Amino acid sequence: GAVVSQHPSRVICKSGTSVKIECRSLDFQATTMFWYRQFPKQSLMLMATSNEGSKATYEQGVEKDKFLINHASLTLSTLTVTSAHPEDSSFYICSARGHRDYEQYFGPGTRLTVT
Amino acid sequence: GQNIDQPTEMTATEGAIVQINCTYQTSGFNGLFWYQQHAGEAPTFLSYNVLDGLEEKGRFSSFLSRSKGYSYLLLKELQMKDSASYLCAVENSNYQLIWGAGTKLIIKP
């Protein structure tokens, strides 16, 4: 149990376009979802925390107007990278946690390349 | 501030034992996690400690001392597939995970 999926797994887009990444909890209700970014050879960096039905809480230095997060249901959260630039190229990973869980369950990640 | 410290890289021999240390300073403590991450993949959960002491799970064990802000991950009978990065993370009182930079473990035959 506790499976999290992400779509797409890889995406290449042109500079200036927007990209949407979906994160789904397949077999449990995720009251909280987290979005991380990871640059090569670096640790995970938390971008934002989202609770179902409320606005996401962004970490310091993360532009909320650039990285739009929507947690519309207990099984789906989306991250939209707006007006993407090459420096946004990274590995984006979501994780989800149920109401009584201490563990965060990670999605497989999305490799974004902006050309 | 909040920070997690762990060694950047360690090397060990196949079949041996290795201990990866982690020290932390966070605003509150709700538990400590160890994750394994292979290159290009998402992290996978290894262990969770919330009380002091040793938690054993097969070849992997994790220890916690809350008074010292210290944990270690012990890997026994190392296999080549254990070559990966090992991430220490602490959940603070806001239920956020604070991540260490990870320890790259290199296993040599």
Coordinates of N, CA and C in Angstrom, one line a residue:
Chain A
G1 N 0.8 -1.2 0.0 CA 0.0 0.0 0.0 C 0.9 1.2 0.0
A2 N 0.2 2.4 0.1 CA 0.9 3.7 0.2 C 1.7 4.0 -1.1
V3 N 1.1 4.0 -2.2 CA 1.7 4.3 -3.5 C 1.4 5.7 -4.0
V4 N 2.5 6.4 -4.4 CA 2.3 7.7 -4.9 C 2.9 7.7 -6.3
S5 N 2.1 8.3 -7.2 CA 2.5 8.4 -8.6 C 2.7 9.8 -9.0
Q6 N 3.6 10.0 -10.0 CA 3.8 11.3 -10.6 C 3.7 11.2 -12.1
H7 N 3.2 12.3 -12.7 CA 3.1 12.3 -14.1 C 3.4 13.7 -14.6
P8 N 4.2 13.9 -15.6 CA 5.0 12.9 -16.3 C 6.3 12.5 -15.6
S9 N 6.9 11.5 -16.0 CA 8.2 11.1 -15.4 C 9.3 12.0 -16.0
R10 N 9.2 12.4 -17.2 CA 10.2 13.2 -17.9 C 9.4 14.2 -18.8
V11 N 9.9 15.5 -18.8 CA 9.3 16.4 -19.7 C 10.4 17.4 -20.1
I12 N 10.4 17.7 -21.4 CA 11.3 18.7 -22.0 C 10.4 19.8 -22.5
C13 N 10.7 21.0 -22.1 CA 9.8 22.1 -22.6 C 10.7 23.3 -23.0
K14 N 10.2 24.2 -23.8 CA 10.9 25.4 -24.2 C 10.8 26.5 -23.2
S15 N 11.8 27.3 -23.2 CA 11.9 28.4 -22.2 C 10.7 29.3 -22.5
G16 N 10.0 29.7 -21.4 CA 8.8 30.6 -21.5 C 7.5 29.9 -21.4
T17 N 7.5 28.6 -21.6 CA 6.3 27.8 -21.5 C 6.0 27.4 -20.1
S18 N 4.8 26.8 -19.8 CA 4.5 26.3 -18.5 C 4.3 24.8 -18.5
V19 N 4.6 24.2 -17.4 CA 4.6 22.7 -17.3 C 3.8 22.4 -16.0
K20 N 2.9 21.4 -16.2 CA 2.2 20.9 -15.0 C 2.6 19.5 -14.7
I21 N 2.9 19.3 -13.4 CA 3.3 18.0 -12.9 C 2.2 17.5 -11.9
E22 N 1.7 16.3 -12.1 CA 0.7 15.8 -11.2 C 1.3 14.8 -10.2
C23 N 0.7 14.8 -9.0 CA 1.1 13.9 -7.9 C -0.1 13.3 -7.4
R24 N -0.2 12.0 -7.4 CA -1.4 11.3 -6.9 C -1.1 10.2 -5.9
S25 N -1.9 10.2 -4.8 CA -1.8 9.1 -3.9 C -2.8 8.1 -4.4
L26 N -2.4 6.9 -4.7 CA -3.2 5.9 -5.3 C -4.1 5.1 -4.4
D27 N -3.6 4.8 -3.2 CA -4.4 3.9 -2.3 C -4.6 4.4 -0.9
F28 N -4.4 5.8 -0.8 CA -4.7 6.4 0.5 C -5.0 7.8 0.3
Q29 N -5.6 8.4 1.4 CA -5.9 9.8 1.3 C -4.8 10.6 1.9
A30 N -4.3 11.5 1.1 CA -3.1 12.3 1.5 C -3.6 13.7 2.0
T31 N -3.6 13.8 3.3 CA -4.0 15.1 3.9 C -2.9 16.2 3.6
T32 N -1.7 15.8 3.5 CA -0.6 16.7 3.3 C 0.3 16.2 2.2
M33 N 0.6 17.1 1.3 CA 1.6 16.7 0.2 C 2.7 17.8 0.2
F34 N 3.9 17.3 -0.2 CA 5.1 18.1 -0.2 C 5.7 18.1 -1.6
W35 N 6.2 19.2 -2.0 CA 6.9 19.3 -3.2 C 8.4 19.6 -3.0
Y36 N 9.3 18.8 -3.6 CA 10.7 19.0 -3.4 C 11.3 19.2 -4.8
R37 N 12.5 19.8 -4.7 CA 13.3 20.0 -5.9 C 14.7 19.5 -5.5
Q38 N 15.3 18.8 -6.5 CA 16.6 18.3 -6.2 C 17.5 18.5 -7.4
F39 N 18.6 19.3 -7.2 CA 19.6 19.5 -8.2 C 20.6 18.4 -8.2
P40 N 21.3 18.2 -9.3 CA 22.3 17.1 -9.3 C 23.3 17.1 -8.1
K41 N 23.5 16.0 -7.5 CA 24.4 15.8 -6.4 C 24.1 16.7 -5.2
Q42 N 22.8 17.1 -5.1 CA 22.4 17.8 -3.9 C 21.3 17.2 -3.2
S43 N 21.0 17.6 -2.0 CA 19.9 16.9 -1.2 C 18.6 17.5 -1.7
L44 N 17.5 16.9 -1.2 CA 16.2 17.4 -1.5 C 16.0 18.8 -0.9
M45 N 15.3 19.7 -1.6 CA 15.0 21.0 -1.1 C 13.5 21.1 -1.1
L46 N 12.9 21.3 0.1 CA 11.5 21.5 0.2 C 11.1 22.8 -0.4
M47 N 10.1 22.7 -1.3 CA 9.6 23.9 -2.0 C 8.4 24.4 -1.3
A48 N 7.4 23.5 -1.0 CA 6.2 23.9 -0.4 C 5.5 22.7 0.2
T49 N 4.6 23.1 1.1 CA 3.7 22.1 1.8 C 2.3 22.4 1.5
S50 N 1.5 21.5 1.1 CA 0.1 21.8 0.8 C -0.8 20.8 1.5
N51 N -1.8 21.4 2.1 CA -2.9 20.6 2.8 C -4.1 20.8 1.9
E52 N -4.9 19.7 1.8 CA -6.0 19.6 0.9 C -7.0 20.7 1.3
G53 N -7.4 21.4 0.2 CA -8.4 22.5 0.4 C -7.9 23.8 0.9
S54 N -6.6 23.9 1.1 CA -6.1 25.2 1.6 C -4.9 25.6 0.8
K55 N -4.4 26.8 0.9 CA -3.3 27.3 0.1 C -2.0 26.7 0.6
A56 N -1.1 26.5 -0.4 CA 0.2 25.9 -0.1 C 1.0 26.9 0.7
T57 N 1.9 26.3 1.6 CA 2.9 27.1 2.3 C 4.2 27.0 1.7
Y58 N 4.7 28.1 1.2 CA 6.0 28.0 0.4 C 7.2 28.3 1.3
E59 N 8.3 27.7 1.0 CA 9.5 27.9 1.7 C 10.1 29.2 1.3
Q60 N 10.9 29.7 2.2 CA 11.6 31.0 1.8 C 12.4 30.9 0.6
G61 N 12.3 31.8 -0.3 CA 13.1 31.8 -1.5 C 12.4 31.2 -2.7
V62 N 11.2 30.5 -2.4 CA 10.5 29.9 -3.5 C 9.4 30.8 -4.0
E63 N 9.4 31.2 -5.3 CA 8.4 32.1 -5.8 C 7.0 31.4 -5.9
K64 N 6.1 31.9 -5.2 CA 4.7 31.3 -5.3 C 4.0 31.5 -6.6
D65 N 4.4 32.7 -7.2 CA 3.7 33.0 -8.5 C 4.3 32.2 -9.7
K66 N 5.5 31.7 -9.4 CA 6.2 30.9 -10.5 C 5.9 29.4 -10.3
F67 N 5.8 28.9 -9.1 CA 5.5 27.5 -8.8 C 4.1 27.4 -8.2
L68 N 3.1 27.2 -9.0 CA 1.7 27.2 -8.6 C 1.4 25.8 -8.1
I69 N 0.9 25.7 -6.9 CA 0.6 24.4 -6.3 C -0.9 24.4 -6.0
N70 N -1.6 23.3 -6.4 CA -3.0 23.1 -6.2 C -3.2 21.8 -5.6
H71 N -3.8 21.7 -4.4 CA -4.1 20.4 -3.7 C -5.6 20.3 -3.6
A72 N -6.2 20.0 -4.8 CA -7.7 20.1 -4.9 C -8.4 19.0 -4.2
S73 N -7.8 17.9 -4.1 CA -8.5 16.7 -3.5 C -7.5 16.0 -2.6
L74 N -8.0 15.0 -1.9 CA -7.2 14.2 -1.0 C -6.3 13.2 -1.7
T75 N -6.4 13.2 -3.0 CA -5.5 12.2 -3.8 C -4.7 12.9 -4.9
L76 N -4.9 14.2 -5.0 CA -4.2 14.9 -6.1 C -3.6 16.2 -5.8
S77 N -2.4 16.4 -6.1 CA -1.8 17.8 -6.0 C -1.0 18.0 -7.3
T78 N -1.1 19.3 -7.8 CA -0.4 19.6 -9.0 C 0.6 20.8 -8.7
L79 N 1.7 20.7 -9.4 CA 2.7 21.7 -9.4 C 2.9 22.3 -10.8
T80 N 2.6 23.5 -11.0 CA 2.8 24.1 -12.3 C 4.0 25.1 -12.3
V81 N 4.9 24.8 -13.2 CA 6.1 25.7 -13.3 C 5.7 26.7 -14.4
T82 N 5.5 27.9 -14.1 CA 5.1 28.9 -15.1 C 6.3 29.6 -15.7
S83 N 6.2 30.0 -16.9 CA 7.3 30.7 -17.6 C 8.7 30.1 -17.3
A84 N 8.8 28.8 -17.6 CA 10.0 28.0 -17.2 C 11.2 28.6 -17.9
H85 N 12.3 28.5 -17.2 CA 13.6 28.9 -17.7 C 14.6 27.8 -17.5
P86 N 15.7 27.8 -18.2 CA 16.7 26.7 -18.1 C 17.1 26.4 -16.7
E87 N 17.2 27.4 -15.8 CA 17.6 27.2 -14.4 C 16.6 26.5 -13.6
D88 N 15.3 26.3 -14.2 CA 14.3 25.6 -13.5 C 14.5 24.1 -13.8
S89 N 15.4 23.7 -14.7 CA 15.6 22.3 -14.9 C 16.1 21.6 -13.7
S90 N 15.4 20.6 -13.3 CA 15.7 19.9 -12.0 C 14.9 18.6 -11.9
F91 N 15.1 17.9 -10.9 CA 14.3 16.7 -10.5 C 13.3 17.2 -9.5
Y92 N 12.0 17.1 -9.8 CA 10.9 17.5 -8.9 C 10.3 16.2 -8.3
I93 N 10.2 16.2 -7.0 CA 9.6 15.0 -6.3 C 8.5 15.4 -5.4
C94 N 7.4 14.7 -5.4 CA 6.4 15.0 -4.5 C 6.4 13.9 -3.4
S95 N 5.8 14.2 -2.3 CA 5.6 13.1 -1.3 C 4.2 13.4 -0.6
A96 N 3.7 12.4 -0.1 CA 2.4 12.5 0.5 C 2.3 11.8 1.9
R97 N 1.5 12.3 2.7 CA 1.3 11.7 4.0 C -0.1 11.7 4.4
G98 N -0.6 10.5 4.9 CA -1.9 10.3 5.4 C -2.1 11.0 6.7
H99 N -3.3 10.9 7.2 CA -3.7 11.6 8.4 C -3.0 11.0 9.7
R100 N -2.8 9.7 9.7 CA -2.2 9.1 10.9 C -0.8 8.6 10.6
D101 N -0.2 9.0 9.5 CA 1.1 8.4 9.1 C 2.2 9.3 9.6
Y102 N 3.3 8.7 10.0 CA 4.5 9.5 10.3 C 5.4 9.6 9.1
E103 N 5.2 8.6 8.2 CA 6.0 8.5 7.0 C 5.5 9.3 5.8
Q104 N 6.5 9.9 5.1 CA 6.1 10.5 3.8 C 6.4 9.5 2.7
Y105 N 5.4 9.3 1.8 CA 5.6 8.4 0.7 C 5.9 9.2 -0.5
F106 N 7.0 8.8 -1.2 CA 7.5 9.6 -2.3 C 7.0 9.1 -3.6
G107 N 6.7 10.0 -4.5 CA 6.5 9.7 -5.9 C 7.9 9.4 -6.5
P108 N 7.8 8.9 -7.8 CA 9.1 8.5 -8.5 C 9.8 9.7 -9.0
G109 N 9.2 10.9 -9.0 CA 10.0 12.1 -9.5 C 9.7 12.4 -10.9
T110 N 9.9 13.7 -11.2 CA 9.7 14.2 -12.6 C 11.0 14.9 -13.0
R111 N 11.6 14.5 -14.1 CA 12.8 15.2 -14.6 C 12.4 16.3 -15.5
L112 N 12.6 17.5 -15.2 CA 12.2 18.6 -16.1 C 13.4 19.2 -16.7
T113 N 13.4 19.3 -18.0 CA 14.5 20.0 -18.7 C 13.9 21.1 -19.6
V114 N 14.4 22.3 -19.3 CA 13.9 23.5 -20.0 C 15.0 23.9 -21.0
T115 N 14.7 23.9 -22.3 CA 15.7 24.3 -23.3 C 15.5 25.7 -23.8
Chain B
G1 N 19.0 28.6 13.8 CA 18.7 27.9 12.5 C 18.6 26.4 12.7
Q2 N 18.1 25.8 11.7 CA 18.0 24.3 11.7 C 19.0 23.7 10.8
N3 N 19.7 22.7 11.3 CA 20.6 22.0 10.4 C 20.8 20.6 10.7
I4 N 21.1 19.8 9.7 CA 21.4 18.4 9.8 C 22.8 18.2 9.2
D5 N 23.7 17.5 10.0 CA 25.0 17.3 9.5 C 25.3 15.8 9.4
Q6 N 25.8 15.4 8.2 CA 26.2 14.0 8.0 C 27.4 14.1 7.1
P7 N 28.2 13.0 7.1 CA 29.4 13.0 6.2 C 29.0 13.1 4.8
T8 N 29.9 13.7 4.0 CA 29.6 13.8 2.5 C 29.7 12.5 1.8
E9 N 30.7 11.7 2.1 CA 31.0 10.5 1.4 C 31.7 9.5 2.3
M10 N 31.4 8.2 2.1 CA 32.1 7.2 2.9 C 32.3 6.0 1.9
T11 N 33.4 5.3 2.2 CA 33.7 4.1 1.4 C 33.8 2.9 2.3
A12 N 33.3 1.8 1.8 CA 33.3 0.5 2.6 C 33.5 -0.6 1.7
T13 N 33.8 -1.8 2.3 CA 34.1 -3.0 1.5 C 32.9 -3.9 1.5
E14 N 32.6 -4.6 0.4 CA 31.5 -5.5 0.4 C 31.6 -6.6 1.5
G15 N 30.5 -6.8 2.2 CA 30.5 -7.8 3.3 C 30.8 -7.2 4.6
A16 N 31.3 -5.9 4.7 CA 31.7 -5.3 5.9 C 30.5 -4.6 6.5
I17 N 30.8 -3.8 7.6 CA 29.8 -3.0 8.3 C 30.2 -1.5 8.2
V18 N 29.2 -0.7 8.0 CA 29.5 0.7 8.0 C 28.4 1.5 8.8
Q19 N 28.9 2.5 9.5 CA 28.0 3.4 10.3 C 28.0 4.8 9.8
I20 N 26.8 5.3 9.5 CA 26.7 6.7 9.0 C 26.1 7.5 10.1
N21 N 26.8 8.5 10.5 CA 26.3 9.4 11.6 C 25.6 10.6 11.1
C22 N 24.7 11.1 12.0 CA 23.9 12.2 11.7 C 23.7 13.0 13.0
T23 N 24.0 14.3 13.0 CA 23.7 15.1 14.1 C 22.7 16.2 13.6
Y24 N 21.9 16.7 14.6 CA 20.9 17.6 14.1 C 20.6 18.7 15.2
Q25 N 20.1 19.8 14.7 CA 19.6 20.9 15.5 C 18.4 21.4 14.8
T26 N 17.2 21.2 15.5 CA 16.0 21.6 14.8 C 15.1 22.3 15.8
S27 N 14.1 23.0 15.3 CA 13.1 23.6 16.2 C 12.0 22.5 16.5
G28 N 12.2 21.8 17.6 CA 11.3 20.8 17.9 C 11.7 19.5 17.3
F29 N 11.2 18.4 17.8 CA 11.6 17.1 17.2 C 10.3 16.2 17.3
N30 N 10.0 15.6 16.1 CA 8.9 14.7 16.1 C 9.3 13.3 15.6
G31 N 10.6 13.2 15.2 CA 11.1 11.9 14.7 C 12.2 12.1 13.8
L32 N 13.0 11.0 13.6 CA 14.1 11.1 12.7 C 14.0 9.9 11.7
F33 N 14.2 10.3 10.4 CA 14.1 9.3 9.3 C 15.4 9.1 8.6
W34 N 15.6 7.9 8.1 CA 16.7 7.6 7.2 C 16.1 7.1 5.9
Y35 N 16.6 7.7 4.8 CA 16.1 7.3 3.5 C 17.3 6.9 2.6
Q36 N 17.1 6.0 1.7 CA 18.1 5.6 0.7 C 17.7 6.2 -0.6
Q37 N 18.7 6.7 -1.3 CA 18.4 7.3 -2.6 C 19.5 6.9 -3.6
H38 N 19.0 6.1 -4.7 CA 19.9 5.8 -5.8 C 19.9 6.9 -6.8
A39 N 20.9 7.1 -7.5 CA 21.1 8.3 -8.4 C 19.9 8.3 -9.4
G40 N 19.3 9.5 -9.5 CA 18.2 9.6 -10.5 C 16.9 9.1 -10.0
E41 N 16.8 8.6 -8.8 CA 15.5 8.0 -8.3 C 15.1 8.8 -7.0
A42 N 13.8 8.6 -6.7 CA 13.3 9.2 -5.5 C 13.8 8.4 -4.3
P43 N 13.8 9.1 -3.1 CA 14.2 8.4 -1.9 C 13.3 7.3 -1.5
T44 N 13.8 6.2 -0.9 CA 13.0 5.2 -0.3 C 13.2 5.1 1.2
F45 N 12.2 4.9 1.9 CA 12.2 4.9 3.4 C 13.0 3.7 3.9
L46 N 13.8 4.0 4.9 CA 14.6 2.9 5.6 C 14.1 2.7 7.0
S47 N 14.1 3.8 7.7 CA 13.8 3.7 9.2 C 13.2 5.0 9.8
Y48 N 12.6 4.8 10.9 CA 12.1 5.9 11.7 C 12.3 5.7 13.1
N49 N 12.9 6.7 13.8 CA 13.1 6.7 15.2 C 12.5 7.9 15.9
V50 N 11.7 7.6 16.9 CA 11.2 8.7 17.7 C 11.6 8.6 19.2
L51 N 11.9 7.4 19.6 CA 12.4 7.2 21.0 C 13.9 6.8 20.9
D52 N 14.5 7.1 22.1 CA 16.0 6.7 22.1 C 16.1 5.2 22.0
G53 N 17.2 4.9 21.4 CA 17.6 3.5 21.3 C 17.8 3.0 19.9
L54 N 17.9 1.7 19.8 CA 18.2 1.1 18.5 C 17.0 0.4 17.9
E55 N 16.8 0.7 16.6 CA 15.7 0.0 15.8 C 16.4 -0.9 14.8
E56 N 16.1 -2.2 14.8 CA 16.8 -3.1 13.9 C 15.8 -3.6 12.9
K57 N 16.2 -3.6 11.6 CA 15.4 -4.0 10.5 C 16.2 -4.8 9.5
G58 N 16.4 -6.0 9.7 CA 17.2 -6.8 8.8 C 18.7 -6.4 8.9
R59 N 19.3 -6.1 7.7 CA 20.7 -5.7 7.7 C 20.9 -4.2 8.2
F60 N 19.8 -3.5 8.3 CA 19.9 -2.1 8.6 C 19.4 -1.9 10.0
S61 N 20.1 -1.0 10.8 CA 19.7 -0.6 12.1 C 19.9 0.9 12.2
S62 N 19.0 1.5 13.0 CA 19.2 2.9 13.2 C 19.1 3.2 14.7
F63 N 19.9 4.2 15.2 CA 20.0 4.5 16.6 C 19.7 6.0 16.8
L64 N 19.1 6.3 17.9 CA 18.8 7.7 18.2 C 19.1 8.0 19.6
S65 N 19.7 9.2 19.8 CA 19.8 9.8 21.1 C 19.3 11.2 21.0
R66 N 18.2 11.5 21.6 CA 17.6 12.8 21.5 C 18.3 13.8 22.3
S67 N 18.8 13.4 23.5 CA 19.6 14.4 24.3 C 20.8 14.8 23.6
K68 N 21.4 14.0 22.8 CA 22.6 14.4 22.1 C 22.4 14.9 20.7
G69 N 21.1 14.9 20.2 CA 20.8 15.3 18.9 C 21.6 14.5 17.9
Y70 N 21.6 13.1 18.0 CA 22.5 12.3 17.3 C 21.8 11.0 16.9
S71 N 22.1 10.6 15.7 CA 21.6 9.3 15.2 C 22.6 8.6 14.3
Y72 N 22.5 7.4 14.2 CA 23.4 6.7 13.2 C 22.6 5.6 12.5
L73 N 23.0 5.3 11.2 CA 22.5 4.2 10.5 C 23.6 3.2 10.3
L74 N 23.3 2.0 10.7 CA 24.3 0.9 10.6 C 23.9 -0.1 9.5
L75 N 24.8 -0.3 8.6 CA 24.5 -1.3 7.5 C 25.5 -2.4 7.7
K76 N 24.9 -3.6 7.8 CA 25.7 -4.8 7.9 C 25.7 -5.6 6.6
E77 N 26.7 -6.5 6.6 CA 26.9 -7.4 5.4 C 26.6 -6.7 4.1
L78 N 27.4 -5.6 3.9 CA 27.2 -4.7 2.8 C 27.2 -5.5 1.5
Q79 N 26.3 -5.0 0.6 CA 26.2 -5.6 -0.8 C 26.5 -4.4 -1.7
M80 N 26.9 -4.8 -2.9 CA 27.2 -3.7 -3.9 C 25.9 -2.8 -4.2
K81 N 24.8 -3.4 -4.1 CA 23.5 -2.6 -4.3 C 23.3 -1.6 -3.3
D82 N 24.0 -1.7 -2.2 CA 23.9 -0.7 -1.1 C 24.6 0.6 -1.5
S83 N 25.3 0.6 -2.5 CA 25.9 1.9 -3.0 C 24.8 2.9 -3.4
A84 N 24.7 4.0 -2.6 CA 23.7 4.9 -2.8 C 24.0 6.1 -1.9
S85 N 23.1 7.1 -1.9 CA 23.1 8.2 -0.9 C 22.2 7.9 0.2
Y86 N 22.6 8.2 1.4 CA 21.7 7.9 2.6 C 21.4 9.3 3.2
L87 N 20.1 9.6 3.3 CA 19.7 10.9 3.7 C 19.1 10.8 5.1
C88 N 19.5 11.6 6.0 CA 19.0 11.8 7.3 C 18.0 12.9 7.3
A89 N 16.9 12.8 7.9 CA 15.9 13.9 7.9 C 15.2 13.9 9.3
V90 N 15.0 15.1 9.8 CA 14.3 15.2 11.1 C 13.0 16.0 10.9
E91 N 11.9 15.5 11.5 CA 10.7 16.2 11.4 C 10.6 17.1 12.6
N92 N 10.4 18.4 12.3 CA 10.4 19.4 13.4 C 9.0 19.5 14.0
S93 N 8.8 20.5 14.9 CA 7.5 20.6 15.5 C 6.4 21.2 14.6
N94 N 6.8 21.7 13.4 CA 5.8 22.1 12.4 C 5.5 21.0 11.4
Y95 N 6.0 19.8 11.7 CA 5.8 18.6 10.9 C 6.4 18.7 9.5
Q96 N 7.5 19.5 9.5 CA 8.3 19.6 8.2 C 9.5 18.7 8.4
L97 N 9.9 18.1 7.3 CA 11.1 17.3 7.3 C 12.3 18.2 6.9
I98 N 13.3 18.3 7.8 CA 14.5 19.0 7.6 C 15.5 18.0 7.1
W99 N 16.1 18.2 5.9 CA 17.0 17.1 5.3 C 18.4 17.4 5.5
G100 N 19.2 16.4 5.7 CA 20.6 16.5 5.6 C 21.0 16.5 4.1
A101 N 22.3 16.8 3.8 CA 22.7 16.8 2.5 C 23.0 15.4 1.9
G102 N 22.9 14.4 2.8 CA 23.1 13.0 2.3 C 24.6 12.6 2.3
T103 N 24.7 11.3 2.6 CA 26.0 10.7 2.6 C 26.1 9.7 1.4
K104 N 27.1 9.9 0.5 CA 27.2 9.0 -0.6 C 28.1 7.8 -0.1
L105 N 27.5 6.7 -0.2 CA 28.2 5.5 0.2 C 28.7 4.7 -1.0
I106 N 30.0 4.5 -1.0 CA 30.6 3.7 -2.1 C 31.1 2.4 -1.6
I107 N 30.6 1.3 -2.2 CA 31.0 0.0 -1.8 C 32.0 -0.6 -2.8
K108 N 33.1 -1.1 -2.3 CA 34.1 -1.7 -3.1 C 34.1 -3.2 -2.9
P109 N 34.4 -3.9 -4.0 CA 34.4 -5.4 -3.9 C 35.6 -5.8 -3.0

